[in-house]
Short mmCIF file of C-alpha atoms in Angstrom, two decimals:
data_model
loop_
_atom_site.label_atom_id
_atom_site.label_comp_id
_atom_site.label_asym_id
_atom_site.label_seq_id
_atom_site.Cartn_x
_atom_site.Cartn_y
_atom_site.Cartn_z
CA UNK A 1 103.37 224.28 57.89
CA UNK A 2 105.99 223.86 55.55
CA UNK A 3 106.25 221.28 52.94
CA UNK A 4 108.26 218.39 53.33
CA UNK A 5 110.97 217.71 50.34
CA UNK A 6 114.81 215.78 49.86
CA UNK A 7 116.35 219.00 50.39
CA UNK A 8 115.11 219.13 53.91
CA UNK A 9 118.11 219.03 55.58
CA UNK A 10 116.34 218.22 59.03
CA UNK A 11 114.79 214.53 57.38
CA UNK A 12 116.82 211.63 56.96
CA UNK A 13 116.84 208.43 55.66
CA UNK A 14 113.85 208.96 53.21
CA UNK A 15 114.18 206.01 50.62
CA UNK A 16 113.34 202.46 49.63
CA UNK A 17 112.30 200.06 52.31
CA UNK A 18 112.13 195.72 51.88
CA UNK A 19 108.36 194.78 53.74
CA UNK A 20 108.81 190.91 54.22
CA UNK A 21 105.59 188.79 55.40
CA UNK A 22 106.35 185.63 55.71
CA UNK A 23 108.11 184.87 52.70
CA UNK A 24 106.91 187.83 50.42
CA UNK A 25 108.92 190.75 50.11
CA UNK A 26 108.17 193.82 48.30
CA UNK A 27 110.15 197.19 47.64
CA UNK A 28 107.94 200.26 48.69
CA UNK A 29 108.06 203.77 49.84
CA UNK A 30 110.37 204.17 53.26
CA UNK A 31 107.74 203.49 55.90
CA UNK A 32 109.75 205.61 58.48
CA UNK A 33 111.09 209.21 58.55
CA UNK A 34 113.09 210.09 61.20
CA UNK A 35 112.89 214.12 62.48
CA UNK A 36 116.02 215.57 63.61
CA UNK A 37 114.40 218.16 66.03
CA UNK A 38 117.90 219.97 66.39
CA UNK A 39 118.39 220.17 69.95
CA UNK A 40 119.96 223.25 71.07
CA UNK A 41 120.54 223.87 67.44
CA UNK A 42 123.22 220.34 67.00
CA UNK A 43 122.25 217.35 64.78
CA UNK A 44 122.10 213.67 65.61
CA UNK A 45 121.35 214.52 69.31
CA UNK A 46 117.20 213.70 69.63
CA UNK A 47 115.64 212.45 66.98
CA UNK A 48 111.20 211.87 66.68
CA UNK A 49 109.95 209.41 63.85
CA UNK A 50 106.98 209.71 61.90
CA UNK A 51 105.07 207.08 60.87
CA UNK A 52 101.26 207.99 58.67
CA UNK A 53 101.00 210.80 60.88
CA UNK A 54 102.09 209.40 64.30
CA UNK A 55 105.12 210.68 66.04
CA UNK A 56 107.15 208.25 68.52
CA UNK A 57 108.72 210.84 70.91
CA UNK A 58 108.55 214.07 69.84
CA UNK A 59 111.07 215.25 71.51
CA UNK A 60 111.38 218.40 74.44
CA UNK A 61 109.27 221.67 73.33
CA UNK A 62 112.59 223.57 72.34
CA UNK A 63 112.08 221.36 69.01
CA UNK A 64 108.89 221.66 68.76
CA UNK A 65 108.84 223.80 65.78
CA UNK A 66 111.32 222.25 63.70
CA UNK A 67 109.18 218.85 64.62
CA UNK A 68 106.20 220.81 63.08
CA UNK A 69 108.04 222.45 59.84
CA UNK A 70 108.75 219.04 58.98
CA UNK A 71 105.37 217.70 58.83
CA UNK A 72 103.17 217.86 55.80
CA UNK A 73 99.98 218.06 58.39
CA UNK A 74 99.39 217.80 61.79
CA UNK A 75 100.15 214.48 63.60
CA UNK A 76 96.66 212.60 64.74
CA UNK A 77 98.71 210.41 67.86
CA UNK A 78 101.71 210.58 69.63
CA UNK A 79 103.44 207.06 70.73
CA UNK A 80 105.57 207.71 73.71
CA UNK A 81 108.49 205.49 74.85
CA UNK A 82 108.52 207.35 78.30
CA UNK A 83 108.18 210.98 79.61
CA UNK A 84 111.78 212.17 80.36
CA UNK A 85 111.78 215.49 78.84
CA UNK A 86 113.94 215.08 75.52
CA UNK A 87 111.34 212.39 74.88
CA UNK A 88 107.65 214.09 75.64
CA UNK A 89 108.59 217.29 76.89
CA UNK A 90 106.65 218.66 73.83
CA UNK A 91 103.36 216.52 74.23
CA UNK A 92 101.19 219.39 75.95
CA UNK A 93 102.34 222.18 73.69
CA UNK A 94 101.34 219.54 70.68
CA UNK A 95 97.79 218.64 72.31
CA UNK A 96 97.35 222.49 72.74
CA UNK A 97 98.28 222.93 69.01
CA UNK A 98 96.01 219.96 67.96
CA UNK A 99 93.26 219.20 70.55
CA UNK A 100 92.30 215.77 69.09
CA UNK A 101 95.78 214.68 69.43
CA UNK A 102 95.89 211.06 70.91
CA UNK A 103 98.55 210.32 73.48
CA UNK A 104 99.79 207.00 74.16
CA UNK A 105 101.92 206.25 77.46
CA UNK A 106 102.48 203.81 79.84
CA UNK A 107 100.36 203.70 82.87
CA UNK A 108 103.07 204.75 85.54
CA UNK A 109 103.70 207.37 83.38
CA UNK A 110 99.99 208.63 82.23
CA UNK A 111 99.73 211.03 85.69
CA UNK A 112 103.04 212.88 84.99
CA UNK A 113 101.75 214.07 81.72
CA UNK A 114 98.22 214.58 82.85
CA UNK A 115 99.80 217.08 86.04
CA UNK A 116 103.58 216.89 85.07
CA UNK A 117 104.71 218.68 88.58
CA UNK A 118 106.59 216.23 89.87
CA UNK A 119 108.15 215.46 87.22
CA UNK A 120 109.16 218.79 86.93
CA UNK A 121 110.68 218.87 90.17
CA UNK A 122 112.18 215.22 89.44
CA UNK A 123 113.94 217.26 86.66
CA UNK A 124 114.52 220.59 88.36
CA UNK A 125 116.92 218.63 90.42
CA UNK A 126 119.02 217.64 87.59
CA UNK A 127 118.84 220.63 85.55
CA UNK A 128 118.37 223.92 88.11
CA UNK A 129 118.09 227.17 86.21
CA UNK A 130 118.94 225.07 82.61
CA UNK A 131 115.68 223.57 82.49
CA UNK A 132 114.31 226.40 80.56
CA UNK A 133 116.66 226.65 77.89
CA UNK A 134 116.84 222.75 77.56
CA UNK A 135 113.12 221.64 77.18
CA UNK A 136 111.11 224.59 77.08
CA UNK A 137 107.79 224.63 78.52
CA UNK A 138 105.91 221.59 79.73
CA UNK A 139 102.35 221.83 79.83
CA UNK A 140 100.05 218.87 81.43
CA UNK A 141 98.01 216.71 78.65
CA UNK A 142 94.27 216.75 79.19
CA UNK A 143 93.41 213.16 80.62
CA UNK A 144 90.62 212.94 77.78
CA UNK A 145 93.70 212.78 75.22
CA UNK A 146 95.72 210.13 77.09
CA UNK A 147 95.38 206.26 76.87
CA UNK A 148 97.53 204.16 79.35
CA UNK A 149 99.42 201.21 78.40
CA UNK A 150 100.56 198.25 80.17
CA UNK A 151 102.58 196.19 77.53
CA UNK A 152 100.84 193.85 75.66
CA UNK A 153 98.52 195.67 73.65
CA UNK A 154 98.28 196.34 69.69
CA UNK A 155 97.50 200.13 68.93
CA UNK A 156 97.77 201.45 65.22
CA UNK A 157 99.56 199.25 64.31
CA UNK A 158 102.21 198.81 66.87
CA UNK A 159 102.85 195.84 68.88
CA UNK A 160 103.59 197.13 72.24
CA UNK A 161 106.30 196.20 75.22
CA UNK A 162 106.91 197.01 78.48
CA UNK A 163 110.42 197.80 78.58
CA UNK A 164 111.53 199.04 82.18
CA UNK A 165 114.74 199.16 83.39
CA UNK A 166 116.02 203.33 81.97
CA UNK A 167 112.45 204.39 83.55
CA UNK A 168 109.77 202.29 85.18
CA UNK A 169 107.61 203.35 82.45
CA UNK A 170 109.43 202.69 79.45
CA UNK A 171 107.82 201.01 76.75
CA UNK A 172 108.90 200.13 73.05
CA UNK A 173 106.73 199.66 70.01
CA UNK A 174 107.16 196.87 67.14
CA UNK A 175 105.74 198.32 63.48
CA UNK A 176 103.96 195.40 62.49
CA UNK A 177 104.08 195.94 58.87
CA UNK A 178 107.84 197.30 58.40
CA UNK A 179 109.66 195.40 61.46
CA UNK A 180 111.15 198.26 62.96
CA UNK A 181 111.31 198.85 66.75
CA UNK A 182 111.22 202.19 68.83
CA UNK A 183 113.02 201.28 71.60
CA UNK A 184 113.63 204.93 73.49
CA UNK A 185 116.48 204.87 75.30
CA UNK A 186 116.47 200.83 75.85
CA UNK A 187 119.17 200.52 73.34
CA UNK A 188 121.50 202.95 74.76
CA UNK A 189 122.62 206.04 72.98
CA UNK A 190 125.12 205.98 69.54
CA UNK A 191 125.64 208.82 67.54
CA UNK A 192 126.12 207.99 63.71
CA UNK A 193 128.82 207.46 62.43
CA UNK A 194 130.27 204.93 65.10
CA UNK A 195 128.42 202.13 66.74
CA UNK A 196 130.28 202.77 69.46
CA UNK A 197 127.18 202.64 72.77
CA UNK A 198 126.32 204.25 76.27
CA UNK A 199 123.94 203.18 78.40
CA UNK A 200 121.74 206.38 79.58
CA UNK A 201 121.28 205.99 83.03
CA UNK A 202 119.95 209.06 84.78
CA UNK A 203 118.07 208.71 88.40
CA UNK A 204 115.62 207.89 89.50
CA UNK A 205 114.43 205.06 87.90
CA UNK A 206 117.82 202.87 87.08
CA UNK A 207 117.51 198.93 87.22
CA UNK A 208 120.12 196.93 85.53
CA UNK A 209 118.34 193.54 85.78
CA UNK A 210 115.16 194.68 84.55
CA UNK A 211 117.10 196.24 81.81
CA UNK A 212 118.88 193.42 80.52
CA UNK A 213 115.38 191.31 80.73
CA UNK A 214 113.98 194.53 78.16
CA UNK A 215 116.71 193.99 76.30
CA UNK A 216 115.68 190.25 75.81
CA UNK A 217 112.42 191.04 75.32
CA UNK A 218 112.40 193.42 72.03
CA UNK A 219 115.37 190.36 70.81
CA UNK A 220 112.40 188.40 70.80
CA UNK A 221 110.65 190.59 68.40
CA UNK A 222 113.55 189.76 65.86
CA UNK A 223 112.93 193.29 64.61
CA UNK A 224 114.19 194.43 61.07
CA UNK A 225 115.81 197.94 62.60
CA UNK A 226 115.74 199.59 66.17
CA UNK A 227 115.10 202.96 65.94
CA UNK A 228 117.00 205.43 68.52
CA UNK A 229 116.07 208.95 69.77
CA UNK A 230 119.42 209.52 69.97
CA UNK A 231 120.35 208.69 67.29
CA UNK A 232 119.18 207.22 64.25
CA UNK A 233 118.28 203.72 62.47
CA UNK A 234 120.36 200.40 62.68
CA UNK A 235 120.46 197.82 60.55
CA UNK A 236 122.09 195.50 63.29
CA UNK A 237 119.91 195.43 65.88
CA UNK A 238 121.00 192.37 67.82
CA UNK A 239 124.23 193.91 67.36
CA UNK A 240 123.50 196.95 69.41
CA UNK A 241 121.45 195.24 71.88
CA UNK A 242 124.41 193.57 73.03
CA UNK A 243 126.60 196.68 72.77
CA UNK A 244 123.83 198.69 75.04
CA UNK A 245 124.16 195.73 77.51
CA UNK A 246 127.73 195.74 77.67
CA UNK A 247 128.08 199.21 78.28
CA UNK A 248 125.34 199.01 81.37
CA UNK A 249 127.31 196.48 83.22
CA UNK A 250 130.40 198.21 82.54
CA UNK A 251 128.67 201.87 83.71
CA UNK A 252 127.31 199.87 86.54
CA UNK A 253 130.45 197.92 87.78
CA UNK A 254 132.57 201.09 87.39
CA UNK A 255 130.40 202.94 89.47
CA UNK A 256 129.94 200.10 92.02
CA UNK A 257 133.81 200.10 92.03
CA UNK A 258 135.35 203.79 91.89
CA UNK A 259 133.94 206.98 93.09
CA UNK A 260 132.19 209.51 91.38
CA UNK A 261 135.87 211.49 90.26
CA UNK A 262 136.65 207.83 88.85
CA UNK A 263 133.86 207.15 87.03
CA UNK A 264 133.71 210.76 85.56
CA UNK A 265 137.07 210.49 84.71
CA UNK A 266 137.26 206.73 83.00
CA UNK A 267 134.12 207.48 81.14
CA UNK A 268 135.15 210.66 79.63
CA UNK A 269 138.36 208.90 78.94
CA UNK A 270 136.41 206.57 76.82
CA UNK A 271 134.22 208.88 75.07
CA UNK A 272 137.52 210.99 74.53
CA UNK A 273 139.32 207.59 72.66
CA UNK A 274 136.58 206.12 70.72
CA UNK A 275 134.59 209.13 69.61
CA UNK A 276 135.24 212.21 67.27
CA UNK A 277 135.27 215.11 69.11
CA UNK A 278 131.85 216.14 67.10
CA UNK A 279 130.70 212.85 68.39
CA UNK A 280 131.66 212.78 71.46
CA UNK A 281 130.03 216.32 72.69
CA UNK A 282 126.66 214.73 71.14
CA UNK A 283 127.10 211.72 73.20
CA UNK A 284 127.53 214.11 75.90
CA UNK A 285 124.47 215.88 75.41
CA UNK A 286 122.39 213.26 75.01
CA UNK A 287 123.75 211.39 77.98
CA UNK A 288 125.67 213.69 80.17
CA UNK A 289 128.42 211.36 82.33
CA UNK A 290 127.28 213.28 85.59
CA UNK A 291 123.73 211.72 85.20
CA UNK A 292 125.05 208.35 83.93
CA UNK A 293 126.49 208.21 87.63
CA UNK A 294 123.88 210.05 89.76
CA UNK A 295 121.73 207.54 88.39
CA UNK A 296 124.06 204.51 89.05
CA UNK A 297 125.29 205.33 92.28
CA UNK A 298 121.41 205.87 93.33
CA UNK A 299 121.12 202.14 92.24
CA UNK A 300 123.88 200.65 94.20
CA UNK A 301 122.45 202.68 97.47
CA UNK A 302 118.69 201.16 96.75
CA UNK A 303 120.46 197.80 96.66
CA UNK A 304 122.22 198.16 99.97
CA UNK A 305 119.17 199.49 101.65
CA UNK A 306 117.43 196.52 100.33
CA UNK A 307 119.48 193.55 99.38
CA UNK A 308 116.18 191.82 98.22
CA UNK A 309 114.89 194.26 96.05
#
């Protein structure tokens, strides 16, 4: 694999970091690199971090490659947020590549990986005849390489949450030792430059209250940065915990409210006058405004089928 060097134009963010305990601070080495996996050949769309050799979310198989050609060695674990496909679509194709590879996952989640069908078909739904050409192959993960998580739990070094709310199996990890959090797609997608925030919410898993209790929960961790797959570090993370919760109960009002040629409409509108144009076709991609509403208007019709729910 290749060597890893500034002029890599697939790292960012390599640098100084401030490490606080308690009162003592010290300057060191950045703790964190962040791996633009280029999807479908476009930065700043899915991004995997590295950490001493672990990788939070690396990202579909289609990146696979560039994930690799960025490492100086072979990762020994992989911490996953949750299993959509531009998170862990690669984890099979990595545990081929590296048979002691350790796989991390929530335990809702742990049975997709270990005979991702369903999942598959979950996704086939969304994506048709793209699915190819988006993720690449999935391959299952042998159950000997996968450890389930509930929330709660410290592995290498991570504090872990459950965080449900974009996917019943969502969790986010705390670095102990730098005070960064990966929060998946809890804190809602911006593209660098702008701050400006959607709220992912593809079917089938949406719940807005659950969300907004996750989003509570990793405040609690008074974290140093979040870290987003899509895309990039903040420095402001209650900031953009609020911005991610804003945008949900605006996506979730507006869809309550309009129909789906409304809601299309408004929230391209939006996209259209806050956003770049570069920007905005990466916010697309990440979050595509047809899912934000499947996903929506499939949790307004749970609610009416169940009021108590």
């Amino acid at each position: 694999m290749a060597g890893v060097g500034a002029h890599d134009p697939r790292l960012v963010g390599l640098g100084k970091a401030v490490v606080c305990h308690g009162q003592h601070c010290k300057f060191g080495r950045e703790m964190t690199r962040l791996i633009d996996v280029m999807h479908l050949g476009r930065d700043r769309v899915i991004g995997a971090y590295e950490i001493d050799g672990l990788i939070v979310d690396p990202g579909p198989t289609t990146g696979m490659e560039t994930l690799l050609s960025s490492l100086e060695q072979g990762p020994r674990a992989l911490l996953l947020t949750h299993i959509h496909l531009d998170h862990a679509g690669a984890s099979g194709s990595l545990v081929r590549r590296f048979p002691n590879l350790r796989v991390y996952v929530h335990e809702v989640g742990a049975p997709h990986l270990i005979d991702p069908a369903k999942l598959l078909e979950s996704a086939a739904r969304l994506y048709g005849n793209d699915m190819e050409r988006l993720w690449g192959e999935v391959l299952p993960v042998p159950p000997e390489n996968v450890t389930a998580l509930a929330g709660g739990e410290m592995v290498e070094g991570f504090r872990v949450a459950y965080v449900p709310g974009h996917a019943q199996h969502h969790v986010a990890y705390l670095h102990e030792d730098s005070g960064d959090a990966y929060v998946g797609d809890v804190a809602g997608v911006r593209i660098p430059p702008h701050d400006f925030t959607m709220a992912p919410t593809p079917p089938p898993d949406i719940d807005v209250e659950a969300w907004e209790q996750s989003l509570d929960r990793v405040a609690d961790w008074q974290p140093r940065r979040l870290c987003l797959t899509h895309f990039d570090r903040t420095e402001q993370p209650l900031e953009q915990l609020e911005r991610v919760r804003e945008s949900l109960r605006r996506q979730a009002a507006l869809a309550k409210d309009r129909g789906r040629e409304c809601f299309l409409a408004e929230v391209g509108a939006e996209l259209d006058r806050e956003l770049d144009p570069d920007v905005a076709q990466r916010v697309r991609q990440a979050a595509p405004p047809e899912q934000l509403w499947l996903g929506l208007e499939r949790y307004w019709r749970k609610r009416e089928e169940s009021p108590d729910a």
